[in-house]
Coordinates of C-alpha atoms in Angstrom, one line a residue:
Chain A
X95 CA -27.2 -53.6 -13.7
X96 CA -26.8 -55.8 -10.8
X97 CA -24.1 -56.0 -8.3
X98 CA -22.9 -59.4 -9.6
X99 CA -21.9 -57.8 -12.9
X100 CA -19.6 -55.2 -11.6
X101 CA -18.2 -57.4 -8.8
X102 CA -15.2 -59.9 -9.1
X103 CA -15.8 -61.3 -5.7
X104 CA -18.9 -61.3 -3.5
X105 CA -18.3 -63.5 -0.4
X106 CA -19.5 -64.1 3.2
X107 CA -17.5 -65.6 6.0
X108 CA -17.4 -65.6 10.0
X109 CA -15.8 -62.8 11.5
X110 CA -15.7 -64.6 14.8
X111 CA -18.7 -67.1 16.1
X112 CA -21.3 -64.0 16.4
X113 CA -20.6 -61.9 13.3
X114 CA -20.8 -62.4 9.5
X115 CA -18.7 -60.2 7.3
X116 CA -19.2 -59.6 3.6
X117 CA -16.6 -58.5 1.0
X118 CA -17.7 -57.0 -2.4
X119 CA -14.6 -56.6 -4.3
X120 CA -15.0 -54.5 -7.7
X121 CA -13.5 -55.3 -10.9
X122 CA -11.7 -52.1 -11.0
X123 CA -11.1 -49.0 -8.8
X124 CA -13.5 -47.0 -11.1
X125 CA -16.3 -49.2 -10.6
X126 CA -15.6 -49.3 -6.8
X127 CA -15.5 -45.6 -6.6
X128 CA -18.9 -45.2 -8.5
X129 CA -20.9 -47.8 -6.7
X130 CA -19.5 -46.8 -3.2
X131 CA -20.4 -43.0 -4.0
X132 CA -23.8 -44.1 -5.4
X133 CA -24.5 -44.9 -1.8
X134 CA -26.4 -48.1 -2.6
X135 CA -24.8 -50.4 -0.4
X136 CA -25.7 -49.4 2.9
X137 CA -26.4 -50.4 6.4
X138 CA -30.0 -50.2 5.6
X139 CA -29.4 -52.4 2.4
X140 CA -28.0 -55.2 4.5
X141 CA -30.7 -54.9 7.3
X142 CA -33.1 -55.5 4.6
X143 CA -31.5 -58.3 2.8
X144 CA -30.7 -60.0 5.9
X145 CA -34.0 -59.2 7.8
X146 CA -32.0 -57.5 10.7
X147 CA -32.5 -54.4 12.6
X148 CA -30.1 -51.5 11.2
X149 CA -28.2 -51.3 14.5
X150 CA -27.4 -55.1 13.9
X151 CA -25.5 -53.9 10.9
X152 CA -22.1 -52.9 12.6
X153 CA -20.3 -51.6 9.7
X154 CA -20.3 -50.8 6.1
X155 CA -16.9 -49.4 4.9
X156 CA -15.0 -48.9 1.8
X157 CA -11.5 -50.1 1.5
X158 CA -9.9 -48.6 -1.7
X159 CA -6.6 -50.5 -1.7
X160 CA -8.8 -53.6 -2.6
X161 CA -11.4 -51.7 -4.4
X162 CA -13.8 -53.3 -1.9
X163 CA -16.7 -52.6 0.2
X164 CA -17.0 -54.5 3.3
X165 CA -20.0 -55.0 5.7
X166 CA -20.3 -56.8 9.0
X167 CA -23.5 -57.7 10.7
X168 CA -24.5 -59.7 13.9
X169 CA -25.3 -63.3 13.0
X170 CA -29.0 -64.0 13.1
X171 CA -28.0 -67.2 15.0
X172 CA -24.3 -67.7 16.2
X173 CA -21.9 -70.0 14.5
X174 CA -22.8 -73.8 15.3
X175 CA -25.9 -72.7 17.9
X176 CA -29.1 -74.4 17.6
X177 CA -30.9 -74.1 14.3
X178 CA -27.9 -72.4 12.7
X179 CA -27.2 -74.0 9.1
X180 CA -23.8 -72.4 8.0
X181 CA -20.9 -72.8 10.6
X182 CA -18.3 -71.1 8.5
X183 CA -20.7 -68.4 7.3
X184 CA -19.4 -69.0 3.7
X185 CA -22.8 -69.2 1.7
X186 CA -24.8 -66.2 3.0
X187 CA -23.8 -63.9 0.1
X188 CA -26.1 -64.7 -2.5
X189 CA -28.8 -61.9 -1.8
X190 CA -26.3 -59.5 -2.7
X191 CA -26.1 -60.8 -6.4
X192 CA -29.2 -59.3 -7.5
X193 CA -28.9 -55.8 -5.8
X194 CA -29.5 -53.2 -8.7
X195 CA -26.9 -50.6 -9.3
X196 CA -27.5 -47.5 -11.5
X197 CA -24.2 -46.2 -12.9
Chain B
X250 CA 19.8 -58.2 10.1
X251 CA 18.5 -56.3 7.3
X252 CA 15.8 -59.0 6.1
X253 CA 14.0 -61.7 7.9
X254 CA 12.5 -64.5 5.8
X255 CA 9.4 -66.7 7.0
X256 CA 8.1 -69.6 5.3
X257 CA 4.3 -70.4 5.6
X258 CA 3.9 -73.8 4.3
X259 CA 0.1 -74.2 4.6
X260 CA -2.9 -72.3 5.5
X261 CA -3.8 -74.8 8.4
X262 CA -1.5 -77.5 9.5
X263 CA -2.8 -80.9 8.0
X264 CA -4.2 -78.9 5.1
X265 CA -1.1 -79.9 3.2
X266 CA 1.2 -78.5 0.3
X267 CA 3.4 -79.7 -2.4
X268 CA 6.8 -80.6 -1.7
X269 CA 8.1 -78.4 -4.7
X270 CA 6.5 -75.3 -3.3
X271 CA 8.2 -76.4 0.3
X272 CA 11.5 -76.9 -1.4
X273 CA 11.5 -73.6 -3.1
X274 CA 10.9 -72.1 0.1
X275 CA 13.7 -73.9 1.9
X276 CA 16.0 -72.4 -1.1
X277 CA 15.1 -68.8 0.0
X278 CA 16.8 -69.7 3.3
X279 CA 14.0 -68.9 5.9
X280 CA 14.8 -67.7 9.4
X281 CA 11.9 -69.5 10.6
X282 CA 9.0 -71.9 9.6
X283 CA 5.7 -70.9 11.0
X284 CA 2.2 -72.4 10.9
X285 CA -1.1 -72.0 12.2
X286 CA -2.8 -75.0 13.4
X287 CA -6.3 -73.7 14.2
X288 CA -9.4 -71.5 13.8
X289 CA -12.7 -71.1 15.5
X290 CA -14.6 -71.4 12.1
X291 CA -15.2 -75.0 12.2
X292 CA -17.7 -74.2 15.2
X293 CA -17.8 -74.9 19.0
X294 CA -17.8 -78.7 19.0
X295 CA -14.2 -79.1 18.5
X296 CA -13.2 -76.7 21.5
X297 CA -15.6 -78.3 23.8
X298 CA -15.1 -82.1 22.9
X299 CA -11.2 -81.6 23.1
X300 CA -10.6 -82.9 19.5
X301 CA -9.1 -81.5 16.5
X302 CA -10.9 -80.6 13.3
X303 CA -7.8 -81.6 11.4
X304 CA -7.0 -85.2 10.7
X305 CA -4.0 -87.0 12.6
X306 CA -2.4 -88.5 9.6
X307 CA -2.7 -85.4 7.6
X308 CA -1.1 -83.3 10.4
X309 CA 1.7 -85.7 10.8
X310 CA 2.5 -85.6 7.0
X311 CA 3.0 -81.7 7.3
X312 CA 4.9 -81.9 10.5
X313 CA 7.2 -84.4 9.3
X314 CA 8.3 -82.3 6.3
X315 CA 8.4 -79.2 8.5
X316 CA 10.2 -80.6 11.5
X317 CA 13.0 -82.4 9.4
X318 CA 13.6 -79.2 7.5
X319 CA 13.7 -77.0 10.5
X320 CA 16.1 -79.2 12.2
X321 CA 18.3 -79.7 9.6
X322 CA 18.7 -75.9 9.0
X323 CA 18.6 -75.3 12.7
X324 CA 15.8 -72.6 12.4
X325 CA 12.9 -72.7 14.6
X326 CA 9.5 -74.2 13.9
X327 CA 6.6 -72.4 15.4
X328 CA 3.0 -74.1 15.6
X329 CA -0.1 -71.8 16.7
X330 CA -3.3 -73.0 18.1
X331 CA -2.2 -76.4 18.5
X332 CA -4.7 -79.2 17.7
X333 CA -7.0 -76.8 16.1
X334 CA -8.6 -75.1 19.3
X335 CA -5.4 -74.7 21.3
X336 CA -6.8 -76.2 24.5
X337 CA -5.0 -78.5 26.9
X338 CA -6.3 -81.8 25.1
X339 CA -5.4 -80.3 21.7
X340 CA -1.9 -79.2 22.7
X341 CA -1.3 -82.5 24.2
X342 CA -2.4 -84.3 20.7
X343 CA -0.2 -82.0 18.9
X344 CA 2.8 -82.3 21.1
X345 CA 2.3 -86.4 20.8
X346 CA 2.7 -86.1 17.0
X347 CA 5.7 -84.0 17.2
X348 CA 7.2 -86.4 19.6
X349 CA 6.2 -89.3 17.6
X350 CA 7.9 -87.8 14.5
X351 CA 11.1 -86.9 16.6
X352 CA 11.3 -90.6 17.7
X353 CA 10.7 -92.0 14.3
X354 CA 13.4 -89.5 12.5
X355 CA 15.7 -89.5 15.4
X356 CA 15.6 -85.9 15.9
X357 CA 16.6 -84.0 19.0
X358 CA 15.6 -80.5 20.0
X359 CA 14.4 -78.2 22.7
X360 CA 10.8 -77.9 22.6
X361 CA 8.3 -75.3 24.4
X362 CA 4.8 -76.0 25.1
X363 CA 2.8 -73.2 25.6
X364 CA -0.4 -73.6 27.5
X365 CA -3.5 -71.7 26.6
X366 CA -6.3 -73.2 28.4
X367 CA -7.7 -70.8 31.1
X368 CA -9.2 -72.2 34.3
X369 CA -12.9 -71.1 35.1
X370 CA -11.5 -70.1 38.7
X371 CA -9.1 -67.6 37.1
X372 CA -12.0 -66.3 35.0
X373 CA -14.1 -66.0 37.9
X374 CA -11.8 -64.0 40.0
X375 CA -11.0 -61.7 37.1
X376 CA -14.7 -61.2 36.6
X377 CA -15.1 -60.4 40.1
X378 CA -12.1 -57.8 39.8
X379 CA -13.9 -56.2 36.6
X380 CA -11.1 -57.4 34.2
X381 CA -13.5 -59.0 31.9
X382 CA -15.6 -57.3 29.0
X383 CA -17.8 -58.6 26.4
X384 CA -16.6 -58.5 22.8
X385 CA -19.6 -57.0 20.9
X386 CA -22.1 -58.6 20.1
X387 CA -21.6 -61.0 23.1
X388 CA -23.1 -59.8 26.2
X389 CA -21.8 -59.4 29.6
X390 CA -20.5 -62.4 31.4
X391 CA -22.3 -63.6 34.1
X392 CA -21.1 -66.1 36.9
X393 CA -24.0 -68.4 35.9
X394 CA -23.0 -68.4 32.2
X395 CA -19.4 -69.1 33.3
X396 CA -20.2 -72.1 35.4
X397 CA -21.7 -73.8 32.6
X398 CA -18.5 -73.6 30.2
X399 CA -16.8 -76.6 29.3
X400 CA -13.6 -75.1 28.2
X401 CA -12.0 -71.9 27.8
X402 CA -9.0 -70.9 26.0
X403 CA -7.2 -67.6 25.8
X404 CA -5.6 -66.3 22.4
X405 CA -2.0 -65.4 23.2
X406 CA -0.2 -62.7 21.5
X407 CA 3.4 -63.0 20.5
X408 CA 4.8 -62.3 23.8
X409 CA 4.9 -66.0 25.4
X410 CA 6.2 -67.2 21.9
X411 CA 9.2 -64.5 22.0
X412 CA 9.5 -65.7 25.9
X413 CA 9.9 -69.2 24.5
X414 CA 12.4 -68.2 21.9
X415 CA 14.3 -66.4 24.5
X416 CA 14.5 -69.7 26.6
X417 CA 16.1 -71.4 23.8
X418 CA 12.9 -73.1 22.2
X419 CA 14.0 -74.7 18.8
X420 CA 10.2 -76.1 18.3
X421 CA 7.3 -74.2 19.6
X422 CA 4.2 -75.7 20.1
X423 CA 1.6 -73.1 21.2
X424 CA -1.9 -73.5 22.4
X425 CA -4.5 -71.2 21.0
X426 CA -2.8 -68.1 19.6
X427 CA -3.8 -65.0 17.7
X428 CA -3.2 -66.4 14.1
X429 CA -0.3 -63.8 12.8
X430 CA 1.4 -64.3 16.1
X431 CA 3.6 -67.3 15.1
X432 CA 4.7 -65.7 12.0
X433 CA 5.4 -62.1 13.8
X434 CA 7.2 -63.4 17.0
X435 CA 10.8 -64.2 15.8
X436 CA 10.8 -60.9 13.8
X437 CA 9.7 -58.8 16.6
X438 CA 12.1 -60.6 18.8
X439 CA 14.8 -59.5 16.6
X440 CA 13.7 -55.9 16.6
X441 CA 11.6 -55.7 13.6
X442 CA 8.7 -53.5 13.4
X443 CA 5.7 -54.8 15.1
X444 CA 2.8 -53.3 12.7
X445 CA 4.8 -54.7 9.6
X446 CA 5.4 -58.1 11.1
X447 CA 1.9 -58.6 12.4
X448 CA 0.6 -57.5 9.1
X449 CA 2.8 -59.8 7.1
X450 CA 1.6 -62.6 10.0
X451 CA -1.9 -61.8 8.9
X452 CA -1.2 -62.5 5.3
X453 CA 1.0 -65.5 5.8
X454 CA -1.4 -67.1 8.4
X455 CA -3.6 -68.4 5.3
X456 CA -0.4 -68.9 3.2
X457 CA -1.5 -69.1 -0.4
X458 CA -5.0 -68.0 -0.1
X459 CA -3.8 -64.6 -0.5
X460 CA -2.4 -65.4 -4.0
X461 CA -4.1 -65.7 -7.1
X462 CA -5.3 -68.4 -7.9
X463 CA -5.7 -68.8 -4.1
X464 CA -5.1 -72.2 -2.3
X465 CA -5.6 -73.1 1.2
X466 CA -2.8 -76.1 0.7
X467 CA 0.2 -74.1 -0.7
X468 CA 3.3 -72.3 0.4
X469 CA 3.9 -68.7 0.6
X470 CA 7.2 -66.6 1.5
X471 CA 7.3 -63.4 3.6
X472 CA 10.2 -61.1 3.7
X473 CA 10.3 -58.4 6.3
X474 CA 12.5 -55.3 5.9
X475 CA 13.1 -52.4 8.1
X476 CA 10.0 -50.4 6.4
X477 CA 8.5 -52.8 4.3
X478 CA 7.3 -56.6 4.1
X479 CA 7.0 -58.5 1.0
X480 CA 5.1 -61.8 -0.1
X481 CA 5.4 -64.1 -2.8
X482 CA 3.8 -67.4 -3.3
X483 CA 6.4 -70.3 -3.9
X484 CA 4.4 -72.2 -6.6
X485 CA 5.0 -70.8 -10.1
X486 CA 1.3 -71.3 -10.9
X487 CA 0.3 -68.6 -8.3
X488 CA 1.1 -64.9 -8.1
X489 CA 0.4 -62.2 -5.4
X490 CA -1.0 -59.2 -6.9
X491 CA -1.9 -55.9 -5.0
X492 CA -5.6 -56.9 -5.3
X493 CA -5.1 -60.4 -3.9
X494 CA -2.9 -59.2 -1.0
X495 CA -5.2 -56.1 -0.2
X496 CA -8.3 -58.3 -0.6
X497 CA -6.8 -60.9 1.9
X498 CA -6.1 -58.2 4.4
X499 CA -10.0 -57.8 4.5
X500 CA -10.6 -61.4 5.2
X501 CA -12.6 -62.6 8.2
X502 CA -12.1 -59.3 9.8
X503 CA -14.7 -56.7 10.6
X504 CA -13.0 -53.3 10.0
X505 CA -10.4 -53.3 7.2
X506 CA -8.4 -50.4 8.5
X507 CA -8.3 -51.3 12.3
X508 CA -7.6 -54.8 13.2
X509 CA -7.8 -55.5 16.9
X510 CA -5.0 -58.0 18.1
X511 CA -3.5 -58.8 21.6
X512 CA -1.9 -55.8 23.0
X513 CA -3.1 -53.3 20.3
X514 CA -4.6 -52.5 17.0
X515 CA -3.1 -53.0 13.8
X516 CA -3.7 -49.7 11.7
X517 CA -3.9 -50.0 8.1
X518 CA -5.2 -46.6 7.3
X519 CA -1.8 -45.6 5.8
X520 CA -1.0 -48.9 4.4
X521 CA 0.1 -49.1 0.6
X522 CA 0.3 -52.2 -1.7
X523 CA 3.0 -52.2 -4.4
X524 CA 3.4 -54.6 -7.4
X525 CA 7.2 -55.4 -6.6
X526 CA 7.5 -58.0 -9.3
X527 CA 5.0 -59.8 -11.3
X528 CA 4.5 -62.4 -8.3
X529 CA 5.6 -60.5 -5.3
X530 CA 3.9 -57.5 -3.3
X531 CA 5.5 -55.1 -1.0
X532 CA 3.4 -53.6 1.8
X533 CA 4.5 -50.4 3.7
X534 CA 2.8 -48.2 6.3
X535 CA 1.1 -50.8 8.6
X536 CA 1.3 -49.5 12.0
X537 CA 0.8 -51.1 15.5
X538 CA -0.9 -48.9 18.1
X539 CA -0.4 -50.2 21.6
X540 CA -3.5 -50.5 23.7
X541 CA -3.5 -48.8 27.1
X542 CA -4.4 -52.0 28.7
X543 CA -3.3 -55.4 27.3
X544 CA -6.2 -57.7 26.7
X545 CA -6.6 -61.4 25.9
X546 CA -9.5 -62.6 23.9
X547 CA -11.3 -65.6 25.7
X548 CA -13.3 -68.1 23.7
X549 CA -15.5 -70.7 25.7
X550 CA -18.3 -73.3 24.9
X551 CA -20.7 -74.9 27.0
X552 CA -22.4 -78.1 26.4
X553 CA -26.1 -77.9 25.3
X554 CA -27.2 -81.4 24.7
X555 CA -26.9 -84.3 22.3
X556 CA -27.6 -84.5 18.8
X557 CA -29.1 -87.2 16.4
X558 CA -29.8 -86.7 12.9
X559 CA -31.6 -88.7 10.1
X560 CA -30.9 -88.0 6.3
X561 CA -33.5 -88.7 3.7
X562 CA -34.7 -87.6 0.1
X563 CA -38.1 -86.7 -1.3
X564 CA -38.8 -87.0 -5.0
X565 CA -42.6 -87.2 -5.1
X566 CA -44.0 -83.7 -6.6
X567 CA -47.1 -84.0 -4.7
X568 CA -45.2 -84.2 -1.4
X569 CA -42.6 -81.5 -2.2
X570 CA -45.5 -79.2 -3.1
X571 CA -46.6 -79.6 0.7
X572 CA -43.4 -80.0 2.3
X573 CA -44.1 -77.2 4.9
X574 CA -47.4 -78.6 6.0
X575 CA -46.1 -82.0 6.2
X576 CA -43.5 -80.8 8.5
X577 CA -45.7 -79.0 10.7
X578 CA -47.8 -82.2 10.9
X579 CA -44.9 -84.3 11.9
X580 CA -43.7 -81.8 14.4
X581 CA -47.3 -81.7 16.2
X582 CA -47.6 -85.6 16.2
X583 CA -44.0 -85.8 17.8
X584 CA -45.3 -83.3 20.3
X585 CA -48.5 -85.1 20.8
X586 CA -46.9 -88.6 21.2
X587 CA -44.6 -87.5 23.9
X588 CA -46.8 -84.9 25.5
X589 CA -47.4 -86.9 28.8
X590 CA -43.7 -87.7 29.1
X591 CA -42.8 -83.9 29.0
X592 CA -39.8 -84.6 26.9
X593 CA -37.5 -81.4 26.3
X594 CA -36.1 -81.3 23.0
X595 CA -35.2 -79.3 19.8
X596 CA -36.6 -80.7 16.3
X597 CA -35.6 -79.1 13.2
X598 CA -36.0 -80.1 9.5
X599 CA -33.3 -78.7 7.3
X600 CA -35.0 -78.9 3.7
X601 CA -32.2 -78.7 1.0
X602 CA -33.4 -77.7 -2.6
X603 CA -36.0 -75.4 -0.5
X604 CA -34.2 -73.3 2.0
X605 CA -31.5 -75.6 3.8
X606 CA -28.8 -72.9 3.6
X607 CA -30.3 -69.8 4.3
X608 CA -33.8 -70.7 6.1
X609 CA -35.9 -67.9 6.6
X610 CA -33.4 -65.5 4.9
X611 CA -33.9 -67.4 1.6
X612 CA -34.9 -64.9 -0.9
X613 CA -36.3 -67.7 -3.6
X614 CA -39.8 -68.2 -2.4
X615 CA -41.0 -70.7 -4.7
X616 CA -39.3 -74.0 -4.6
X617 CA -38.7 -75.6 -8.1
X618 CA -36.5 -78.4 -7.1
X619 CA -37.7 -81.9 -8.4
X620 CA -36.2 -83.5 -5.5
X621 CA -35.5 -82.2 -1.8
X622 CA -32.8 -83.4 0.6
X623 CA -34.1 -83.6 4.3
X624 CA -32.1 -83.7 7.4
X625 CA -34.2 -84.3 10.6
X626 CA -32.5 -83.3 13.7
X627 CA -33.3 -83.8 17.3
X628 CA -31.3 -82.2 20.2
X629 CA -31.8 -83.2 23.7
X630 CA -30.3 -83.3 27.2
X631 CA -29.4 -86.8 26.9
X632 CA -28.5 -88.9 23.9
X633 CA -31.4 -91.3 24.3
X634 CA -34.0 -88.7 24.1
X635 CA -32.4 -87.2 20.9
X636 CA -32.7 -90.9 19.5
X637 CA -36.1 -90.9 20.6
X638 CA -37.6 -87.8 19.0
X639 CA -35.4 -88.2 15.6
X640 CA -36.4 -91.9 15.1
X641 CA -40.0 -90.9 15.9
X642 CA -40.1 -87.8 13.7
X643 CA -38.4 -89.9 10.8
X644 CA -40.9 -92.8 11.1
X645 CA -43.9 -90.3 11.2
X646 CA -42.7 -88.4 8.1
X647 CA -42.1 -91.5 6.1
X648 CA -45.7 -92.7 6.6
X649 CA -47.2 -89.3 7.0
X650 CA -50.8 -89.3 4.8
X651 CA -50.7 -86.0 3.2
X652 CA -53.3 -84.3 1.1
X653 CA -53.9 -86.1 -2.3
X654 CA -51.1 -88.6 -1.7
X655 CA -50.9 -91.3 -4.2
X656 CA -47.5 -93.0 -3.2
X657 CA -48.9 -94.8 -0.3
X658 CA -45.8 -96.9 0.4
X659 CA -43.7 -94.3 2.0
X660 CA -42.5 -90.7 1.5
X661 CA -38.7 -90.7 2.2
X662 CA -35.8 -92.3 0.4
X663 CA -33.1 -93.1 3.0
X664 CA -29.8 -93.3 1.3
X665 CA -28.2 -95.2 4.4
X666 CA -29.0 -98.1 6.8
X667 CA -28.9 -97.0 9.8
X668 CA -31.0 -94.0 8.7
X669 CA -30.0 -92.3 11.9
X670 CA -27.0 -91.1 13.2
X671 CA -25.8 -90.0 16.6
X672 CA -23.8 -86.8 16.4
X673 CA -22.8 -86.9 20.0
X674 CA -22.6 -83.8 22.2
X675 CA -23.4 -80.4 21.1
X676 CA -21.8 -77.4 22.0
X677 CA -22.5 -73.5 22.0
X678 CA -20.1 -70.7 22.1
X679 CA -20.8 -69.0 25.6
X680 CA -17.7 -66.9 26.0
X681 CA -16.4 -64.3 23.5
X682 CA -15.0 -61.8 26.0
X683 CA -11.6 -59.7 26.5
X684 CA -9.8 -60.4 29.8
X685 CA -7.3 -57.3 30.8
X686 CA -4.2 -58.6 32.0
X687 CA -0.8 -57.0 33.6
X688 CA 1.4 -59.3 32.0
X689 CA 0.9 -60.6 28.3
X690 CA 2.4 -64.1 29.3
X691 CA 0.6 -64.4 32.5
X692 CA -2.2 -66.8 31.1
X693 CA 0.4 -68.8 29.3
X694 CA 2.8 -70.9 31.2
X695 CA 5.7 -72.4 29.1
X696 CA 7.2 -75.8 29.6
X697 CA 10.4 -76.4 28.2
X698 CA 11.8 -79.9 27.5
X699 CA 14.2 -81.8 25.5
X700 CA 12.5 -83.9 22.6
X701 CA 11.8 -87.5 23.9
X702 CA 11.3 -86.3 27.3
X703 CA 7.8 -85.1 27.5
X704 CA 5.9 -86.7 30.4
X705 CA 9.1 -88.5 31.3

């Protein structure tokens, strides 16, 4: 199963000009718990998908009130800097769609 | 007072709202109308250039409705991050619109302007006395970097707004402000819980984005009680669910449990979301933990050059198959042509249909598009050099003789004449730091005046 099959929302957005933050909101609390506890959504996963050193993935945190996992990473290029392509950071979420989830 | 009601008409001043939703909000008898006018999301340009990212006519339309309603009901209207970035030119721009409406509608009121632009001299002094620290992942601020900054603003907390209310202001136009501050200030002034008020502000700052279906241009009502707050969208087509409100709490923040804010941290580790009615959500348990030292977030930008772009399309499959090699060759030709002149420039090709959005992070390796959109971009220290590089790269790419070419008349389809556009000055964020203050108001002078008297 892929992450896009179990998530209701997968999004990315600036958290300030130097960080990107990702929200994965699951379709229900059960799916959230199972995916979160499966330990697939990790700092290492984001480091690999976004070609960053693990220490640049500053947080991967579960937030049960929203059935959500939140991850934040240091932007490869700050918002609006030379060579940057997504000023709001709102279209960087797609590599998460096809992450394989074993439930 | 047992309950305080806050009307949040729209996510950003100028994004608009349906009049029916606004009137439904007024019928709920709000104690204050508040709106956030800004964001750093649109990038460093607007702060640097001193212009708003919202349109003047759209801002005026929203303000006319808000101002008229607030004066009729004798309730405060509070605007935060005026003009989008909240610097001095942004604040003046916004106040000018308020003044224009006051004149046209014959409204009189006491207005407070709260300044938020911070002088480099002050930042330099604070730097010398060790009061500035970087906000991760920014680096330590140096004098050299500070000297380059074009404009710096401080993000005020609710204290300067509360002071303006104490001074009797009926309309408050604040420069750069922490988004929730304009929604929370009146409540905290009247003794409501700071954690709940701030969390309510965090939801209301985006108005109906926290509802489902979400919208950045529709109204939301906030109700604050002694130990709860409640939010409800004012358009019957929308509703708040515990999911939509909890999910919005995550929005644009790094850690969902601890949200840093001026003067302290909003702690949501014990927050609970209850579905109070089919369309309203009640929230309890949010706490505010005061920092030992009050800090203000500084945002600053520097000018790094001038930009010129050309927009083109490519449809030939033989060309599309070799796009990377063609771009490399064009880069080399440009470098070679101006090698002796030693021009300094940044030249970039954004290839939509291939990896325009994600560049090196694009997971799709093989391009299957039958056409590509290409943006040729040049940035240099002066506009003329940017024009030269963009123009030369464009003409070189247009006539490049790539391997196996059978379309020998030209490689690019230009949708416009002129093909090249000056995008003007380019800025980059260079200050994203915390400044320690002894008084939350010290960076934010308040000017009080009667409407119609600004600059008189």
